[in-house]
Short mmCIF file of C-alpha atoms in Angstrom, two decimals:
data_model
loop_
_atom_site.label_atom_id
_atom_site.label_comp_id
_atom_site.label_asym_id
_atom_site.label_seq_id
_atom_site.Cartn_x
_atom_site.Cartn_y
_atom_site.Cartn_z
CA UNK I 1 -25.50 -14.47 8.84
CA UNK I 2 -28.44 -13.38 7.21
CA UNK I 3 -29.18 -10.68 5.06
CA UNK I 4 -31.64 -9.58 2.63
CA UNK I 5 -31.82 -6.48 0.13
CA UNK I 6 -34.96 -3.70 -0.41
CA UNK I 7 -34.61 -1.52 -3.35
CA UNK I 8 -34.97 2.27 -2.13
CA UNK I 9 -34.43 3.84 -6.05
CA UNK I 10 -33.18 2.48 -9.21
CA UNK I 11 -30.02 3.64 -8.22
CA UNK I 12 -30.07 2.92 -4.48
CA UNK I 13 -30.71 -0.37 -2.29
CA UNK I 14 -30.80 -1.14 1.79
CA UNK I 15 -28.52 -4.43 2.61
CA UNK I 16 -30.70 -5.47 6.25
CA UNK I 17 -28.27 -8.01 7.37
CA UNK I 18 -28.73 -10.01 10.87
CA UNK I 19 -25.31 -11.76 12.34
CA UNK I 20 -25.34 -14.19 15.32
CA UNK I 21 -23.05 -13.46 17.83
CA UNK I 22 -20.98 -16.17 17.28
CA UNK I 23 -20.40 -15.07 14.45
CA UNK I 24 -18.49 -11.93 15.80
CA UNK I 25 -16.14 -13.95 17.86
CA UNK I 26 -12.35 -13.50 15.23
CA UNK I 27 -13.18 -9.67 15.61
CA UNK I 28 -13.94 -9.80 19.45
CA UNK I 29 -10.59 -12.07 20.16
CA UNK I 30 -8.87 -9.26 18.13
CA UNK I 31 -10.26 -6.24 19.83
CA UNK I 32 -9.00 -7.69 23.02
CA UNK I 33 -5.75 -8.44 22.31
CA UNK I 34 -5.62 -5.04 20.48
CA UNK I 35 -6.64 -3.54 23.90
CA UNK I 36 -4.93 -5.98 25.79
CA UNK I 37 -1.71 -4.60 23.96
CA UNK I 38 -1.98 -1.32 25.52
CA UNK I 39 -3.08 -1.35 29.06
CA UNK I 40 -0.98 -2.70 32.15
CA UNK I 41 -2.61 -4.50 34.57
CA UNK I 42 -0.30 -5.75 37.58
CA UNK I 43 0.06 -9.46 37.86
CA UNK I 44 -0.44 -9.83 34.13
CA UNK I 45 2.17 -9.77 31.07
CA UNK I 46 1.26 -7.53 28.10
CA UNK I 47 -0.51 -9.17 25.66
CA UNK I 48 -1.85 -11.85 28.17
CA UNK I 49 -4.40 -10.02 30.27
CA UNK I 50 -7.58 -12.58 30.13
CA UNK I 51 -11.15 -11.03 28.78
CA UNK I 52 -12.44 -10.70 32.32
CA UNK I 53 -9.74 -8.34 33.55
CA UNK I 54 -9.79 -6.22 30.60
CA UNK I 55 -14.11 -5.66 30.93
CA UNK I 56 -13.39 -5.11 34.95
CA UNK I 57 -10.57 -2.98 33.78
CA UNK I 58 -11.48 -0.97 30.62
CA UNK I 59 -15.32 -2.09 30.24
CA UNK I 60 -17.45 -4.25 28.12
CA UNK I 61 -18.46 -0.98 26.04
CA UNK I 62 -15.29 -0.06 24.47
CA UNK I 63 -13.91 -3.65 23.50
CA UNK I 64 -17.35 -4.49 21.41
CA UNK I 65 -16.90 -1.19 19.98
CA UNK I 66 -13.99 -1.86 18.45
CA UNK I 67 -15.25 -5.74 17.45
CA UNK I 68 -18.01 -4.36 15.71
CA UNK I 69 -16.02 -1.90 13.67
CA UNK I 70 -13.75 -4.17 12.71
CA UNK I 71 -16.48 -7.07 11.77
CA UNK I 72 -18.95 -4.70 10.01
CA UNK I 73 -16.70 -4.34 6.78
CA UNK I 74 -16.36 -7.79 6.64
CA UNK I 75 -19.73 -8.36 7.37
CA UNK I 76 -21.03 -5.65 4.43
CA UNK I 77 -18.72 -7.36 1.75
CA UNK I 78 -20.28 -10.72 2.60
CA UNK I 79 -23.63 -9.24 2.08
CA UNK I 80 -23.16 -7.74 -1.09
CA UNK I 81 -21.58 -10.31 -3.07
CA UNK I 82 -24.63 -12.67 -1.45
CA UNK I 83 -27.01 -11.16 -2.48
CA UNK I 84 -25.09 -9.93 -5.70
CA UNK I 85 -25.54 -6.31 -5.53
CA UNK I 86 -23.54 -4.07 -7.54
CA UNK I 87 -22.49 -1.71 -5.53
CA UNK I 88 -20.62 1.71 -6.07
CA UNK I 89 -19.29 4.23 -3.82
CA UNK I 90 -19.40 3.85 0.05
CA UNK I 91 -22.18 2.53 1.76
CA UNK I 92 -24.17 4.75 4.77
CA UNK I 93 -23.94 1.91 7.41
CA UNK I 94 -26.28 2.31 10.65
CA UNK I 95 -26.35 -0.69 13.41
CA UNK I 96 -30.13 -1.00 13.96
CA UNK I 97 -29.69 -3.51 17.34
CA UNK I 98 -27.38 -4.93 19.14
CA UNK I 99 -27.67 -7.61 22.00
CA UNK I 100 -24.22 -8.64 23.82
CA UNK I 101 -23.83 -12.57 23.03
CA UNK I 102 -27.10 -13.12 21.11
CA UNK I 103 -26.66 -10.75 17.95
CA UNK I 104 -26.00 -7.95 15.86
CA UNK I 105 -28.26 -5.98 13.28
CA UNK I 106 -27.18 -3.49 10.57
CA UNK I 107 -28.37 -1.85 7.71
CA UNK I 108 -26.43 -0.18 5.01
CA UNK I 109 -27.84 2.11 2.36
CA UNK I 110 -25.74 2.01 -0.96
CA UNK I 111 -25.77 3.40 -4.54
CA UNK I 112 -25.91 0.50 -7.23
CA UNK I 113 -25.56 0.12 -10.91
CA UNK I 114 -28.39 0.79 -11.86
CA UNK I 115 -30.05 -2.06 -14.55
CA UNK I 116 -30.79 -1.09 -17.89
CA UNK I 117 -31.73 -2.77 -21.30
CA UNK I 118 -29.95 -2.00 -24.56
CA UNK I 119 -31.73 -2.27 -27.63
CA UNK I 120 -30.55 -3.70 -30.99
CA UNK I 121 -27.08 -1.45 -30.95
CA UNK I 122 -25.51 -2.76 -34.73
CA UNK I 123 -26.56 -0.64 -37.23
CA UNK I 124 -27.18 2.74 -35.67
CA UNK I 125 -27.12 5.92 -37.91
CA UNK I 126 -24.94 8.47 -37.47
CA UNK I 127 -23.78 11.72 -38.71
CA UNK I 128 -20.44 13.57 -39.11
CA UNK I 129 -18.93 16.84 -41.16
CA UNK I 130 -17.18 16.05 -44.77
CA UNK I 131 -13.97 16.33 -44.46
CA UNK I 132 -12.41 19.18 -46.27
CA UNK I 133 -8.96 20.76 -46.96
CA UNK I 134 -8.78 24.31 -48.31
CA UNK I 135 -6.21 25.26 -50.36
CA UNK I 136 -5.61 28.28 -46.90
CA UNK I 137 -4.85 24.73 -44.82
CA UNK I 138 -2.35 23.58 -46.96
CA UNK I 139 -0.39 27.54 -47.73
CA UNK I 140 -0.27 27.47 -43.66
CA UNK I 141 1.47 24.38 -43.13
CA UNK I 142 4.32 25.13 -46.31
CA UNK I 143 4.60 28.14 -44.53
CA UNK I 144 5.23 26.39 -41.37
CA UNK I 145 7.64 24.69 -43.07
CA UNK I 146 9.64 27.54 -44.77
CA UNK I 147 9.73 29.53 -41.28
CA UNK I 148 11.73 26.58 -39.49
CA UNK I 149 14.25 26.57 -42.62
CA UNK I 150 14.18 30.21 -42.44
CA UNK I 151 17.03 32.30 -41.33
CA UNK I 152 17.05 35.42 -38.79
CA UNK I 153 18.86 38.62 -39.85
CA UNK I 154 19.40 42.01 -38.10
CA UNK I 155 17.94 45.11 -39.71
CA UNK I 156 19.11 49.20 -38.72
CA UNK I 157 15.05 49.75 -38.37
CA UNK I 158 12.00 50.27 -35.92
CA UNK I 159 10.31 46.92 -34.88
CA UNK I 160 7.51 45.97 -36.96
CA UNK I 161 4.68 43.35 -36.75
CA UNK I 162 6.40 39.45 -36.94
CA UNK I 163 9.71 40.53 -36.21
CA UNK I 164 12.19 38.74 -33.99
CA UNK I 165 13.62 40.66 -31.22
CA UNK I 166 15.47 40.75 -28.39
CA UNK I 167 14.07 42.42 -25.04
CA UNK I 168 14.32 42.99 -21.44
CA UNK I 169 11.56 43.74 -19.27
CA UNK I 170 11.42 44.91 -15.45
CA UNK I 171 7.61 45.61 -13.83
CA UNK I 172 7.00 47.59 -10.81
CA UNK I 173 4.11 48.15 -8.66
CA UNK I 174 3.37 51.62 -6.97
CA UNK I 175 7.25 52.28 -8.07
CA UNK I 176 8.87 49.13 -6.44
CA UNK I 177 10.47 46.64 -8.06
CA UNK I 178 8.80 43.76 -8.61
CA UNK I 179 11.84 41.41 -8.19
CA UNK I 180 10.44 38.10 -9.46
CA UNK I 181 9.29 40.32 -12.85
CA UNK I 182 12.39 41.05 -13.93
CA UNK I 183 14.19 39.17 -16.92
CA UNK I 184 17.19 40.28 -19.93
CA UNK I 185 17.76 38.63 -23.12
CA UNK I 186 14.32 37.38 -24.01
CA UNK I 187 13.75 36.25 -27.41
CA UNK I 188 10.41 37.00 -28.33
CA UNK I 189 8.44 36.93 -32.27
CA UNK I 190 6.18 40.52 -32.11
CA UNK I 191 2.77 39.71 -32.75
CA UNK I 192 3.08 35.95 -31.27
CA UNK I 193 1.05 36.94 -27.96
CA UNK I 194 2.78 34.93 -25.82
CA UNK I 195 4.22 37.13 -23.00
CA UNK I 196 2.22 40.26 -21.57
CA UNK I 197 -0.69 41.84 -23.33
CA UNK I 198 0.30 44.88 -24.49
CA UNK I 199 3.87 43.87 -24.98
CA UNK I 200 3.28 43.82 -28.61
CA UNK I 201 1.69 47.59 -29.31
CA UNK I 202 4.35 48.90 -26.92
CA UNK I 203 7.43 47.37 -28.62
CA UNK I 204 5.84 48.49 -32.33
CA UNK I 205 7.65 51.29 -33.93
CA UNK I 206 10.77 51.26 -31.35
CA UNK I 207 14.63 50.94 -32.47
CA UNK I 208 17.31 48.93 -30.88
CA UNK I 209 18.35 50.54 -27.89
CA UNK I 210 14.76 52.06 -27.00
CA UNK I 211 11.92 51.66 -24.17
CA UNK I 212 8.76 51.87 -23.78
CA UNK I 213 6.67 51.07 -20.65
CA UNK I 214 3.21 49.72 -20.60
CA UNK I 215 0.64 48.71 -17.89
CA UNK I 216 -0.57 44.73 -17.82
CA UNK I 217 -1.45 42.10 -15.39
CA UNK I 218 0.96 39.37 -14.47
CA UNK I 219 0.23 36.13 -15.20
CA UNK I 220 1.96 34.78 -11.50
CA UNK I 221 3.57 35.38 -8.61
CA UNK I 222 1.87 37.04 -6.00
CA UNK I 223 0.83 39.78 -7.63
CA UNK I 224 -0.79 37.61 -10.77
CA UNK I 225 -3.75 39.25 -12.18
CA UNK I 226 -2.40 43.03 -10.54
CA UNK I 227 -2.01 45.84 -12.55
CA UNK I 228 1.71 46.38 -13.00
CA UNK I 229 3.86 48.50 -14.81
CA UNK I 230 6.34 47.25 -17.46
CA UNK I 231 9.34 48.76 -19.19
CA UNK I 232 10.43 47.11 -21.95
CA UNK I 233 13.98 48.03 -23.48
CA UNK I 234 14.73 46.53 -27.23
CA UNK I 235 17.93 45.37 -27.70
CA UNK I 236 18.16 43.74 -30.74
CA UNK I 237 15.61 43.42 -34.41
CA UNK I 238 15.85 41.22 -36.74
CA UNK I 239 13.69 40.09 -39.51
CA UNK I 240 13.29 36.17 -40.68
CA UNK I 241 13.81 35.86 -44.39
CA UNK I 242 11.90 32.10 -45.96
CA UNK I 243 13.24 30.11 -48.88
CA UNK I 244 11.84 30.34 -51.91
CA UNK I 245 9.58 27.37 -52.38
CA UNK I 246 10.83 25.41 -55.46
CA UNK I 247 12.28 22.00 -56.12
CA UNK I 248 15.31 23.17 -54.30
CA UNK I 249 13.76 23.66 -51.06
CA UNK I 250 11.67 20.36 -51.77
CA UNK I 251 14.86 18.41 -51.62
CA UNK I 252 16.34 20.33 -48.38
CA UNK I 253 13.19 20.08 -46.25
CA UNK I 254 11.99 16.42 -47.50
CA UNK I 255 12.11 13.27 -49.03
CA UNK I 256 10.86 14.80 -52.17
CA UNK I 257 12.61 15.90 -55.52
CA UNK I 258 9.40 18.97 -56.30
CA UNK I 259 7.98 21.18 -54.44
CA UNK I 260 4.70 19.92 -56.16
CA UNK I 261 5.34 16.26 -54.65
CA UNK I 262 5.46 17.78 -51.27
CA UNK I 263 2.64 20.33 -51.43
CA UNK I 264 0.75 17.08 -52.23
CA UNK I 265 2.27 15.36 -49.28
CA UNK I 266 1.18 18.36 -47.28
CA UNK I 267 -2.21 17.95 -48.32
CA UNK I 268 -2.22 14.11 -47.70
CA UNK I 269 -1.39 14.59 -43.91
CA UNK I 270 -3.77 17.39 -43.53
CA UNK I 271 -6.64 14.44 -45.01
CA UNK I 272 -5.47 11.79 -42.65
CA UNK I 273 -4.99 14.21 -39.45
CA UNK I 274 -8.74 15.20 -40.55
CA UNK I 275 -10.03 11.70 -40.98
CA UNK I 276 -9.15 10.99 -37.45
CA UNK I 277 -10.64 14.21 -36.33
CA UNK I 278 -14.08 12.67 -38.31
CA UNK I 279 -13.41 9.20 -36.70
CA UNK I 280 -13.34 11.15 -33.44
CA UNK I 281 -16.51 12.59 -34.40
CA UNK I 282 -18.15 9.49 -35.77
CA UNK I 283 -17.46 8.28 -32.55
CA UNK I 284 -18.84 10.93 -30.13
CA UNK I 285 -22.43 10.74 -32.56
CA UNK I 286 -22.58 7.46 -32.23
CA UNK I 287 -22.20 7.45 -28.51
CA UNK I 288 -24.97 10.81 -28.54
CA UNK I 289 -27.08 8.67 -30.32
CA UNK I 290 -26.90 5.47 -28.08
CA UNK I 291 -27.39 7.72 -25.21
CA UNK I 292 -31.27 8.99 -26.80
CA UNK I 293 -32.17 5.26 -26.99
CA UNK I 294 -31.52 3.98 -24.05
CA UNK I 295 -32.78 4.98 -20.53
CA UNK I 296 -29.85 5.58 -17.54
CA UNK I 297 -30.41 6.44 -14.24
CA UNK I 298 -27.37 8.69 -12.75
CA UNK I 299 -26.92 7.62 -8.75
CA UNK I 300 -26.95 11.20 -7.32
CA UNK I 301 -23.75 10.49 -5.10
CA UNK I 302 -21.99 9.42 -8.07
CA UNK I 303 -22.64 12.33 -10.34
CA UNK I 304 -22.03 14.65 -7.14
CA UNK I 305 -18.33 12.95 -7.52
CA UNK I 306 -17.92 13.56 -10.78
CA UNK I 307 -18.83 17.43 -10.84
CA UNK I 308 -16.47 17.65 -7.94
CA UNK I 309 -13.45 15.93 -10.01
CA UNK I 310 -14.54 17.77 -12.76
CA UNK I 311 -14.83 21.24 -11.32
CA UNK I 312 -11.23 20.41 -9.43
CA UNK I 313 -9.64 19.70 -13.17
CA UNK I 314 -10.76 22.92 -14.14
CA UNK I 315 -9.55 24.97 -11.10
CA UNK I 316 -6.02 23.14 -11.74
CA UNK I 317 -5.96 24.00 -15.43
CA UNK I 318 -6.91 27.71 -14.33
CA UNK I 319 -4.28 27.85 -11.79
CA UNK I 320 -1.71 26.55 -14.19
CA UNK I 321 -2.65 29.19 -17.44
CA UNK I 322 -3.07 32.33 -14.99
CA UNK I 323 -6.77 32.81 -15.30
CA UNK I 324 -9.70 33.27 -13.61
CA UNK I 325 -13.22 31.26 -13.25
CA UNK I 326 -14.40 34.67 -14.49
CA UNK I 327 -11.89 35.38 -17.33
CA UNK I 328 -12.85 31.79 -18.09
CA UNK I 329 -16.80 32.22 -17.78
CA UNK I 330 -16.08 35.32 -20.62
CA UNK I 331 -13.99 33.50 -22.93
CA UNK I 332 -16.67 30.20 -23.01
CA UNK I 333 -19.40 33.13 -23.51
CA UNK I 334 -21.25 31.18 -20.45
CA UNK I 335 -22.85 32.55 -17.17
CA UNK I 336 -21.72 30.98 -14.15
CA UNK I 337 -25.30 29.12 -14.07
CA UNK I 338 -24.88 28.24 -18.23
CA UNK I 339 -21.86 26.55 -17.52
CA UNK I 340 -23.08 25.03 -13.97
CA UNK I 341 -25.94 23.41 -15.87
CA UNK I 342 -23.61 22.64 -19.06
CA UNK I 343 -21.43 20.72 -16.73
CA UNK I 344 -23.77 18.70 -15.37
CA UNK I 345 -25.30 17.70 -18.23
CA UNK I 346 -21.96 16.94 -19.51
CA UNK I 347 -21.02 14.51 -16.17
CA UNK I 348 -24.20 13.10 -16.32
CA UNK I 349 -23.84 12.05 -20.12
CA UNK I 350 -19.94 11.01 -19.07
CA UNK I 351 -21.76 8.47 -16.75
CA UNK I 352 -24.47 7.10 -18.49
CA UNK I 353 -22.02 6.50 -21.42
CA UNK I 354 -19.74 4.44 -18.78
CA UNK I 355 -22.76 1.84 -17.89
CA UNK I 356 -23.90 1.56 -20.63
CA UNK I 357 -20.02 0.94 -22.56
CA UNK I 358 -19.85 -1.92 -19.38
CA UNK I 359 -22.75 -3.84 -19.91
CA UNK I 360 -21.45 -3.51 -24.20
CA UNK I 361 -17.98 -4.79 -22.71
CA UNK I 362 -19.91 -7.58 -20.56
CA UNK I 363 -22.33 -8.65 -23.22
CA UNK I 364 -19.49 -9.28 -25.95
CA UNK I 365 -17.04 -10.81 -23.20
CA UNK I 366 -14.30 -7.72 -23.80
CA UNK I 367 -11.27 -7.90 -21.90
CA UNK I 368 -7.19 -6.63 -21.88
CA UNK I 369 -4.67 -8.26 -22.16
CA UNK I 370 -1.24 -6.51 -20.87
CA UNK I 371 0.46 -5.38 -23.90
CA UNK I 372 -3.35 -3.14 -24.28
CA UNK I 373 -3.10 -2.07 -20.93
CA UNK I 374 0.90 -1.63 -21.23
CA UNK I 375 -0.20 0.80 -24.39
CA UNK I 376 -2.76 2.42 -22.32
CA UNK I 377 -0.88 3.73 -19.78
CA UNK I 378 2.17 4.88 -22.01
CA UNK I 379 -0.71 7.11 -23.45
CA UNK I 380 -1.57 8.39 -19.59
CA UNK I 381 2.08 8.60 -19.28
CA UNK I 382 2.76 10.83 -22.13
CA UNK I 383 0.03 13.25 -21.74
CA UNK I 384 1.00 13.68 -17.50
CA UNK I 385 4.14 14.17 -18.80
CA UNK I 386 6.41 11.46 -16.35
CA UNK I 387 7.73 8.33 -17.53
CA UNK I 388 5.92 4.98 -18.06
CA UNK I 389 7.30 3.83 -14.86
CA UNK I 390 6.68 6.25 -12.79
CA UNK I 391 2.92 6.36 -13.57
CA UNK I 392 2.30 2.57 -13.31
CA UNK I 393 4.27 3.00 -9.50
CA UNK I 394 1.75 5.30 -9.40
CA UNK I 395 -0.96 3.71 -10.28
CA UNK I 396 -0.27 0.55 -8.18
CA UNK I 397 0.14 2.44 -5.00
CA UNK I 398 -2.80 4.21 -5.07
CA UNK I 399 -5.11 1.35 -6.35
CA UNK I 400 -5.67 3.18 -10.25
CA UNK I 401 -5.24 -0.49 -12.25
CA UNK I 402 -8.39 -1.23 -12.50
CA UNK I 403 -9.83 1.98 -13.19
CA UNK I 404 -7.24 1.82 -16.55
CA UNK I 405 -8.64 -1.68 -17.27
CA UNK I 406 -12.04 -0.27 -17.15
CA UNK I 407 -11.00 2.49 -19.22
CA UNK I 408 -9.26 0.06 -22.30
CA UNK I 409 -12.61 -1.76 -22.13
CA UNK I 410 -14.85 0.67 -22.60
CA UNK I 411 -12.24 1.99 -25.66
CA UNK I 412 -12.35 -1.05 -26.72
CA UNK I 413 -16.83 -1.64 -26.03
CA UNK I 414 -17.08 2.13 -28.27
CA UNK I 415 -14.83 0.87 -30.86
CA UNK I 416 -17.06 -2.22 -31.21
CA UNK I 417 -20.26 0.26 -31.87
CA UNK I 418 -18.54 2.61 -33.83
CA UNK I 419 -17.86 0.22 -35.79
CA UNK I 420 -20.81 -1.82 -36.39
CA UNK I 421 -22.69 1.59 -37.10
CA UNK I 422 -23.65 3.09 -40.37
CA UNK I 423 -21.70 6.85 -40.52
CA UNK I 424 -22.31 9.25 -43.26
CA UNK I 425 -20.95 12.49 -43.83
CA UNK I 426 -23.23 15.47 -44.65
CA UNK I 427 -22.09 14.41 -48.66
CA UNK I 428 -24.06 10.80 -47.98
CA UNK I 429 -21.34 9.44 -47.88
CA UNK I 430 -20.34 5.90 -45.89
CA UNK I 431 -17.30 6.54 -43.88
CA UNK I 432 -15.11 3.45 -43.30
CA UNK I 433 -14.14 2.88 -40.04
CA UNK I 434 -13.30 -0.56 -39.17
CA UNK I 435 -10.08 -0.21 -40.89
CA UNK I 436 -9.19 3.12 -40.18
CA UNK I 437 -5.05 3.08 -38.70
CA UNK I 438 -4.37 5.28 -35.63
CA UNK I 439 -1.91 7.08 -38.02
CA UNK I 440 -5.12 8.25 -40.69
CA UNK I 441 -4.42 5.46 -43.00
CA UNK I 442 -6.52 2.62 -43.94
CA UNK I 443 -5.62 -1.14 -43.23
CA UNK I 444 -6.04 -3.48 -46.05
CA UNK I 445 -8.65 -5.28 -44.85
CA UNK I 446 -7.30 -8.62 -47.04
CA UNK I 447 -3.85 -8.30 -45.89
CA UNK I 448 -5.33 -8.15 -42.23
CA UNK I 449 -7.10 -11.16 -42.52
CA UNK I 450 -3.98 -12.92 -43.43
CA UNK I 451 -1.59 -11.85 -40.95
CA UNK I 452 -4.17 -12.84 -38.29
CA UNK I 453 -4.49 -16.58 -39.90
CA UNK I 454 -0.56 -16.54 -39.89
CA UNK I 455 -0.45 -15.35 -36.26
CA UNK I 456 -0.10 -18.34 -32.88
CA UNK I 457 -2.22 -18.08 -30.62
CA UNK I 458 -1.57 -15.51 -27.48
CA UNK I 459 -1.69 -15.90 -24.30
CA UNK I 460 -4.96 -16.13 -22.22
CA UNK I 461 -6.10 -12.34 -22.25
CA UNK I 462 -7.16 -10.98 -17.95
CA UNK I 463 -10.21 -10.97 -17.80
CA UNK I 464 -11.34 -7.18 -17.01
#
């Protein structure tokens, strides 16, 4: 076989590849005893009908049909990884000539990585926010605190804003009942916003025992996003009353003997939940910042891929909330050709950042072991909400491992620049990264270098 590759775009190649036919004989033998399988031909067992009763039988045509689909895979691999071509996606294969027993010509158009230089990537300057906690921050998470040690108690009054009460609700449409919108005994906080707009104004000023009915929109069924009527009936108020916050309530809710050593607490959380929000930060800049210096060709098939899983997400997430693309398009403050245009400028970024993350990965010899790719999909686990086990089934069965590896590399190629870059906040400030603990706190960096002196050597990492 020969083959030879033209470059159409950076982002595109043709493979021209030339096969003897010789060369075609495995997939030939196999198309006829795949045909020879299902025909009966008197005289002849099945399975054993020779190559010259089959053509008389069937035809030439159909049996080097089949050969030829079943060689040109074969015969596309074999040209790619000769001629080293990194391909991605599928490729647009076309056979250019054919000539029964002398040979077979093909061409095959096919997006490629496209090749790109990095510049001198240690050192880059970046930007983030100061991190800041306001004394507001700090009042809302006591609070927070108080209102799950807090205690419910029934009042002989009309509902009132951050009460607790106790309804039931039954909508109707055009005067029927809607039978799926109907529900007693509902515990709901007034002023939380988490059932039906206008549930709140409507239960506002009634007693225990009263109704009220309002007109909303459901948020499901088949009637979701209808205007419905509701009646809601109060059956129960009650009020929460908080503890005091003193040393007493220190020692109840905490480790702590004064409510001055927890408000501090408080406020060291907040700092460390905020210094990984910066981290996050520092490393989105950093990443911005590559992306100006460097430049990336998007394959168009690619980044039509992308919009489409991207644009499916969404339409999932929609489905799942209640809302519309258009209820959607208001609350982003976006026009349906704003947030077409933001969302391709966001894929295409999304892909440039992968290359260029690989060739990182490739050019410091990053891999995973499987403890990192163990962690990794615990993570995916957690957030898809099924166990570990299920999602690595998952991911076996429908081919997803190496996507993951991919993933932990290029975690682990961003991590590298982050880094190895110089981050400031808007103070001037350096912010320290390389030692920075996925719980907020800081490693000492000493103490690290110790316990990896003390530590044996691990098994051979898999290559990614």
């Amino acid at each position: 076989m020969k083959s030879t590759v033209e470059s159409l775009s950076p982002t595109k190649v043709k493979l021209i590849v030339e096969v003897p036919f010789e060369e075609l004989k495995p997939s030939l033998d196999a198309a006829y005893k795949s045909i020879g399988s299902q025909i009966v031909v008197p005289g002849f067992r099945k399975g054993k009908i020779p190559p010259q009763v089959i053509d008389q039988r069937v035809g030439r045509g159909p049996v080097l049909e089949e050969a030829i689909n079943d060689a040109l895979p074969k015969l596309y691999s074999q040209a790619v990884q000769d001629n080293q071509v990194k391909a991605i996606g599928r490729p647009e294969v076309d056979v250019t000539e054919f000539n029964d027993k002398e040979s077979l010509q093909f061409s095959a158009e096919v997006e490629v990585r496209p090749e790109i230089t990095l510049p001198d990537l240690d050192g880059i300057e970046a930007g983030v926010e100061d991190i800041a906690i306001s004394d507001d921050e700090v009042t809302e998470q006591i609070e927070a605190l108080r209102q799950r040690f807090g205690s419910l108690n029934p009042v002989e009054r009309a509902v009132a804003d951050k009460d607790f009460i106790t309804i039931d609700l039954s909508a109707t449409k055009d005067g029927e009942k809607i039978e799926e919108a109907q529900a007693t005994g509902l515990s709901y906080q007034v002023g939380s916003g988490q059932l039906l707009d206008g549930l709140d104004e409507a239960v506002i000023g009634l007693s225990a025992g009263e109704s009220a009915t309002f007109t909303t929109q459901l948020v499901g069924g088949e009637l979701k996003g209808e205007d419905v009527q509701v009646e809601v009936t109060v059956t129960a108020v009650k009020e929460q009353e908080l503890p005091a916050y003193d040393d007493d309530f220190a020692q109840t809710a905490s480790e702590f003997d004064t409510a001055d050593e927890l408000t501090a607490d408080v406020r060291a959380r907040l700092e460390r939940g905020k210094r990984l929000e910066q981290a996050g930060d520092a490393r989105d800049a950093v990443l911005e910042k590559i992306l100006t210096m460097v430049d990336v060709p998007v394959p168009e098939g690619l980044l039509t891929d992308e919009l489409a899983a991207r644009k499916e997400n969404l339409e999932q997430q929609l489905g799942y909330s209640g809302m519309t693309f258009a209820q959607f398009l208001e609350g982003e403050e976006q026009t349906e050709e704003e947030f077409d245009e933001d969302l391709k400028k966001r894929s295409e970024d999304a892909i440039k950042a992968q290359f260029v993350l690989d060739m990182v990965a490739e050019q410091q010899q990053l891999s995973v072991n499987d403890q990192e790719l163990t962690e990794h999909i615990v993570r995916h686990a957690q957030r898809s909400g099924v166990s570990p086990d299920q999602f690595a089934q998952h991911a076996v069965e429908n081919n997803l491992v190496p996507s993951l590896v991919s993933e932990v590399v290029r975690g682990k190629a961003l991590a590298h620049l982050v880094e190895n870059a110089k981050v400031t906040d808007a103070s001037g400030n350096v912010v320290e990264l390389k030692t920075l603990q996925p719980d907020g706190t800081y490693a000492d960096p000493e103490a690290e270098g110790d316990a990896a002196a003390d530590e044996t050597p691990a098994e051979e990492p898999a290559k990614a």
